[in-house]
Short mmCIF file of C-alpha atoms and ligand atoms in Angstrom, two decimals:
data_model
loop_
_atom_site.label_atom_id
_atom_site.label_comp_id
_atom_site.label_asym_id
_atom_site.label_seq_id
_atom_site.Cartn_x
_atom_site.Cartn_y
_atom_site.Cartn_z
CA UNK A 1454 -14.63 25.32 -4.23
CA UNK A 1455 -10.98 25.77 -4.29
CA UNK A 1456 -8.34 22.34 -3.73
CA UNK A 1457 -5.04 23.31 -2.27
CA UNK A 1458 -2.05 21.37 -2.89
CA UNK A 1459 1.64 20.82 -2.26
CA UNK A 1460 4.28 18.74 -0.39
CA UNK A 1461 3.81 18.06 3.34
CA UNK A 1462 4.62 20.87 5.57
CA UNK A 1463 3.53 23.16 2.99
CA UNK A 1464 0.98 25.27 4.90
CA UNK A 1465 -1.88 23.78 3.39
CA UNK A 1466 -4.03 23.75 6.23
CA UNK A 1467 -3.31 26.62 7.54
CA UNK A 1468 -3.96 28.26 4.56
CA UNK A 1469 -7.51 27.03 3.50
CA UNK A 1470 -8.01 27.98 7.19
CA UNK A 1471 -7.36 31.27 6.83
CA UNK A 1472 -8.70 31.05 3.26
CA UNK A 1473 -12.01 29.97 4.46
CA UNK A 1474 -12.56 33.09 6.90
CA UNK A 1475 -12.05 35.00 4.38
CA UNK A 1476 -14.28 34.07 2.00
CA UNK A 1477 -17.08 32.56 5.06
CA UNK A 1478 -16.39 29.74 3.30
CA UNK A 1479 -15.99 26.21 5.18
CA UNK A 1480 -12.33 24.91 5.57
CA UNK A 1481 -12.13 21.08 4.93
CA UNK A 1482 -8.81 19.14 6.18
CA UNK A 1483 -9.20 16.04 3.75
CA UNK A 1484 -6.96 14.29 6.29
CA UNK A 1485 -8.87 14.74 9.25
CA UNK A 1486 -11.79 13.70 7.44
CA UNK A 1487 -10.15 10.39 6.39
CA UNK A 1488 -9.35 9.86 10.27
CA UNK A 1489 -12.94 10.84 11.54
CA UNK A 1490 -14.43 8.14 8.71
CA UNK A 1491 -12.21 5.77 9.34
CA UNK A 1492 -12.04 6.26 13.63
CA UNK A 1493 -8.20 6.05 13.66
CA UNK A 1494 -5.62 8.53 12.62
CA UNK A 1495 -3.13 8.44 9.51
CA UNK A 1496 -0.29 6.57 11.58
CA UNK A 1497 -2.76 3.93 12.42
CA UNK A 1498 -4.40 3.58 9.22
CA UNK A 1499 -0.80 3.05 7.50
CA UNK A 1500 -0.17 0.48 10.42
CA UNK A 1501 -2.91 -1.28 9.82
CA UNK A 1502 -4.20 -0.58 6.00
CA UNK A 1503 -0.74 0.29 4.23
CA UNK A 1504 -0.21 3.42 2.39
CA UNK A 1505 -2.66 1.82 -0.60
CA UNK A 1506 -5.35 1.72 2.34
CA UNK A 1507 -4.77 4.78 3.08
CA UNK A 1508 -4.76 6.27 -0.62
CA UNK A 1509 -7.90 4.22 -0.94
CA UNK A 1510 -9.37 5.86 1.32
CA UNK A 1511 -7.95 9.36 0.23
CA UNK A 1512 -9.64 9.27 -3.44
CA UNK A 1513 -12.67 7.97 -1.75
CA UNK A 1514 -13.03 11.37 0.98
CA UNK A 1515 -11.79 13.29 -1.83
CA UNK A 1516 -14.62 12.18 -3.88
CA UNK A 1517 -16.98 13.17 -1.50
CA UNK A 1518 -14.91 16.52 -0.81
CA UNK A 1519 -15.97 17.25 -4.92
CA UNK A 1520 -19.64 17.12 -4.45
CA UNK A 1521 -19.58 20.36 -2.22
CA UNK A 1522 -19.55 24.08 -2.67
CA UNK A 1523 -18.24 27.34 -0.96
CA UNK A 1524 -15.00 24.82 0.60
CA UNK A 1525 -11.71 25.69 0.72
CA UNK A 1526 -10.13 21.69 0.83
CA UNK A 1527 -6.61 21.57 2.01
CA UNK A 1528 -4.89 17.85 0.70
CA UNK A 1529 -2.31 15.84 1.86
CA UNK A 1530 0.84 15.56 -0.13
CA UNK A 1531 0.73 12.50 -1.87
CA UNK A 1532 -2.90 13.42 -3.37
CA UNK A 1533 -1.51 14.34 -6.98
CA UNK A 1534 0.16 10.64 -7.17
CA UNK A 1535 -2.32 8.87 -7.81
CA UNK A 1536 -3.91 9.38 -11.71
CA UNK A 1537 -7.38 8.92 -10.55
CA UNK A 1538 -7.28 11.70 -8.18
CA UNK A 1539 -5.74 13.74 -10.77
CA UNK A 1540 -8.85 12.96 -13.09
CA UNK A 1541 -10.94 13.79 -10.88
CA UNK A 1542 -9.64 17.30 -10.03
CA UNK A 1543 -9.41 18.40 -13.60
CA UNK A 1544 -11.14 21.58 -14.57
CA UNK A 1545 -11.46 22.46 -11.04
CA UNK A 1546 -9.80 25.38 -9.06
CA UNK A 1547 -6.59 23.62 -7.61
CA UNK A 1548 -3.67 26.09 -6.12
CA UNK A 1549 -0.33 24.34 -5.60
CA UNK A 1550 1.90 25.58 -2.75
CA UNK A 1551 5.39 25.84 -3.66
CA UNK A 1552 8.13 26.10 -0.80
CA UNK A 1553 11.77 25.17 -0.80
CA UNK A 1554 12.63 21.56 0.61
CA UNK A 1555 14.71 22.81 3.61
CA UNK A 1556 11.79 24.84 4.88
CA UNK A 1557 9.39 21.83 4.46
CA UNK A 1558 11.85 19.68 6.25
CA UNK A 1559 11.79 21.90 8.90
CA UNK A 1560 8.77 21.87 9.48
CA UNK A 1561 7.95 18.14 9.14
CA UNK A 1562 11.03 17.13 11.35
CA UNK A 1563 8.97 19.51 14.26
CA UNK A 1564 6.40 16.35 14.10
CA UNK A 1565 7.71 13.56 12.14
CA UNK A 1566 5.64 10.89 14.25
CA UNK A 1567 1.83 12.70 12.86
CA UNK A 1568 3.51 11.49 8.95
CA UNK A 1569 4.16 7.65 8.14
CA UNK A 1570 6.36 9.29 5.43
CA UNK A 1571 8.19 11.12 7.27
CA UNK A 1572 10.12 8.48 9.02
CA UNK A 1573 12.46 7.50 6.35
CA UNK A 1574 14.33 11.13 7.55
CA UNK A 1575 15.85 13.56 5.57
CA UNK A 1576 17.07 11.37 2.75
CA UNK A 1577 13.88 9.51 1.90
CA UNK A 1578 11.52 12.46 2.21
CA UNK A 1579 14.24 14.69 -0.48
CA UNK A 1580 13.68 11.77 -2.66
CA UNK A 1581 9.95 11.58 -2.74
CA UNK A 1582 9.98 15.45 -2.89
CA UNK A 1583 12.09 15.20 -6.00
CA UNK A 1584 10.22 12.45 -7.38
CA UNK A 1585 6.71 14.63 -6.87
CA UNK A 1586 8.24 17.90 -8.48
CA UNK A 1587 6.36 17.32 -11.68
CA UNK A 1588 3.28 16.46 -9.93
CA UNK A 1589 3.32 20.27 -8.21
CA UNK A 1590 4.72 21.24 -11.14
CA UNK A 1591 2.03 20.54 -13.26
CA UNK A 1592 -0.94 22.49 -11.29
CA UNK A 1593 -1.21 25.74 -13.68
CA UNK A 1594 -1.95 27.86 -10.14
CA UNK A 1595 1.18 28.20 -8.06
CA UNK A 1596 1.87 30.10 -5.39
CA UNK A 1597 5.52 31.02 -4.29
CA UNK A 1598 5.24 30.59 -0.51
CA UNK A 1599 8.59 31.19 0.53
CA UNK A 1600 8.93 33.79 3.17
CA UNK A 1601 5.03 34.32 3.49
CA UNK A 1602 2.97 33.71 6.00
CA UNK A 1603 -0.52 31.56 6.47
CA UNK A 1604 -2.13 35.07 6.22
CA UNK A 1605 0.02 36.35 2.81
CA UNK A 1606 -0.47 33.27 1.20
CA UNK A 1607 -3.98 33.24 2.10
CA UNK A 1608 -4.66 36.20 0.47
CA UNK A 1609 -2.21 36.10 -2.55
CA UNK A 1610 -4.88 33.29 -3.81
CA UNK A 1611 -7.51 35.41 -2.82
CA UNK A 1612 -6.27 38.59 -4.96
CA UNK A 1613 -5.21 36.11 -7.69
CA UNK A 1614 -7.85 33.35 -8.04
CA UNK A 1615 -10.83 34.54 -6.48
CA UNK A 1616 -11.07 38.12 -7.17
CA UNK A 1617 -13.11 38.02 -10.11
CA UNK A 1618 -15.95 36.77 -7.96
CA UNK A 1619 -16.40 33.34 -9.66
CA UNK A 1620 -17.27 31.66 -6.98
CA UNK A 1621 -14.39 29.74 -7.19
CA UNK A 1622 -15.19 28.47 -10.66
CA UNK A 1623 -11.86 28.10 -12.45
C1 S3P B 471 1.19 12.32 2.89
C2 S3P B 471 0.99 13.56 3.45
C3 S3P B 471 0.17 13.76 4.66
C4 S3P B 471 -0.85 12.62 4.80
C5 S3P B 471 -0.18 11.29 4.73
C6 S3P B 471 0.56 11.09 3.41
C7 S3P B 471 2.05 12.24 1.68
O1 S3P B 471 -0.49 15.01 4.59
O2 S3P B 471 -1.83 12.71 3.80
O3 S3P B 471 0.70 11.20 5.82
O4 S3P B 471 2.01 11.21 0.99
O5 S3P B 471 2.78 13.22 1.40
P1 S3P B 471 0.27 16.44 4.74
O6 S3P B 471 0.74 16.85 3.39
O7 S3P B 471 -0.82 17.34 5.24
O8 S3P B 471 1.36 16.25 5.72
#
């Protein structure tokens, strides 16, 4: 199993979509499959739960996302902040995706209404990026998505994590 990180807008998705096909392995969005076990999506579950609902809730799917094999699990951003979800991802296969801020922004601001976070605008979301740097920071697998596509990214982890055929032991 391989755990992709990074900030929001990232490409995470995308990627372990991509990822997935590659390696017929399954693809799992751990935020979609905190909205289909909780029946209401992220907005709501902020509205109604606050963000430590919601991070509650996070650990708990990615918990359950742990117990699996041959999955490519793409994470929302804030995953890293929380020490117990750090814990529980060490020794495993976790790729950070690095992009530059005004790309990210970019693409958040395309659908700032999906992200609770992502309504404090420009300002607030620089901050928390700045504030998560040493979270990223601290994955030793990085990948340098700037000017890359779903596809290149997909399979710059591929050629640099995977190839040894470890089965996505790290
Ligand atoms: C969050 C990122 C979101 C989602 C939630 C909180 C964050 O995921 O988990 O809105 O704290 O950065 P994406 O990174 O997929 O946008």
């Amino acid at each position: 199993m391989i755990v992709l990180t990074g900030f929001m807008g990232a490409g995470k998705s995308a990627v372990a979509r991509r990822l997935a096909r590659k390696l017929r392995w399954e693809a799992l969005d751990l935020d979609r499959e905190i909205e289909a076990l909780a029946g209401k999506t992220i907005p709501e579950i902020f509205e109604s739960e606050g963000e430590e609902g919601f991070r509650r809730r996070e650990t708990r799917a990615l918990r359950e996302a742990l117990g699996r094999s041959e999955v490519v699990v793409s994470t929302g951003g804030g995953l890293l902040g929380r020490e117990e979800n750090r814990s529980l991802l060490e020794g495993r296969l976790v790729v950070n995706l690095d992009a530059a801020f005004e790309e990210l922004l970019e693409r958040i601001l395309r659908s700032p209404e999906a992200r609770p976070l992502a309504r404090t605008g420009e300002e607030g979301l620089r901050r928390l990026f700045d504030e998560r740097q040493p979270l990223y920071r601290a994955v030793a697998r990085q990948v340098d998505t700037r000017g890359k596509t779903a596809d290149e990214v997909a399979r710059e982890i591929e050629d640099r994590f995977l190839e040894s055929g470890n089965g996505g032991r790290p």
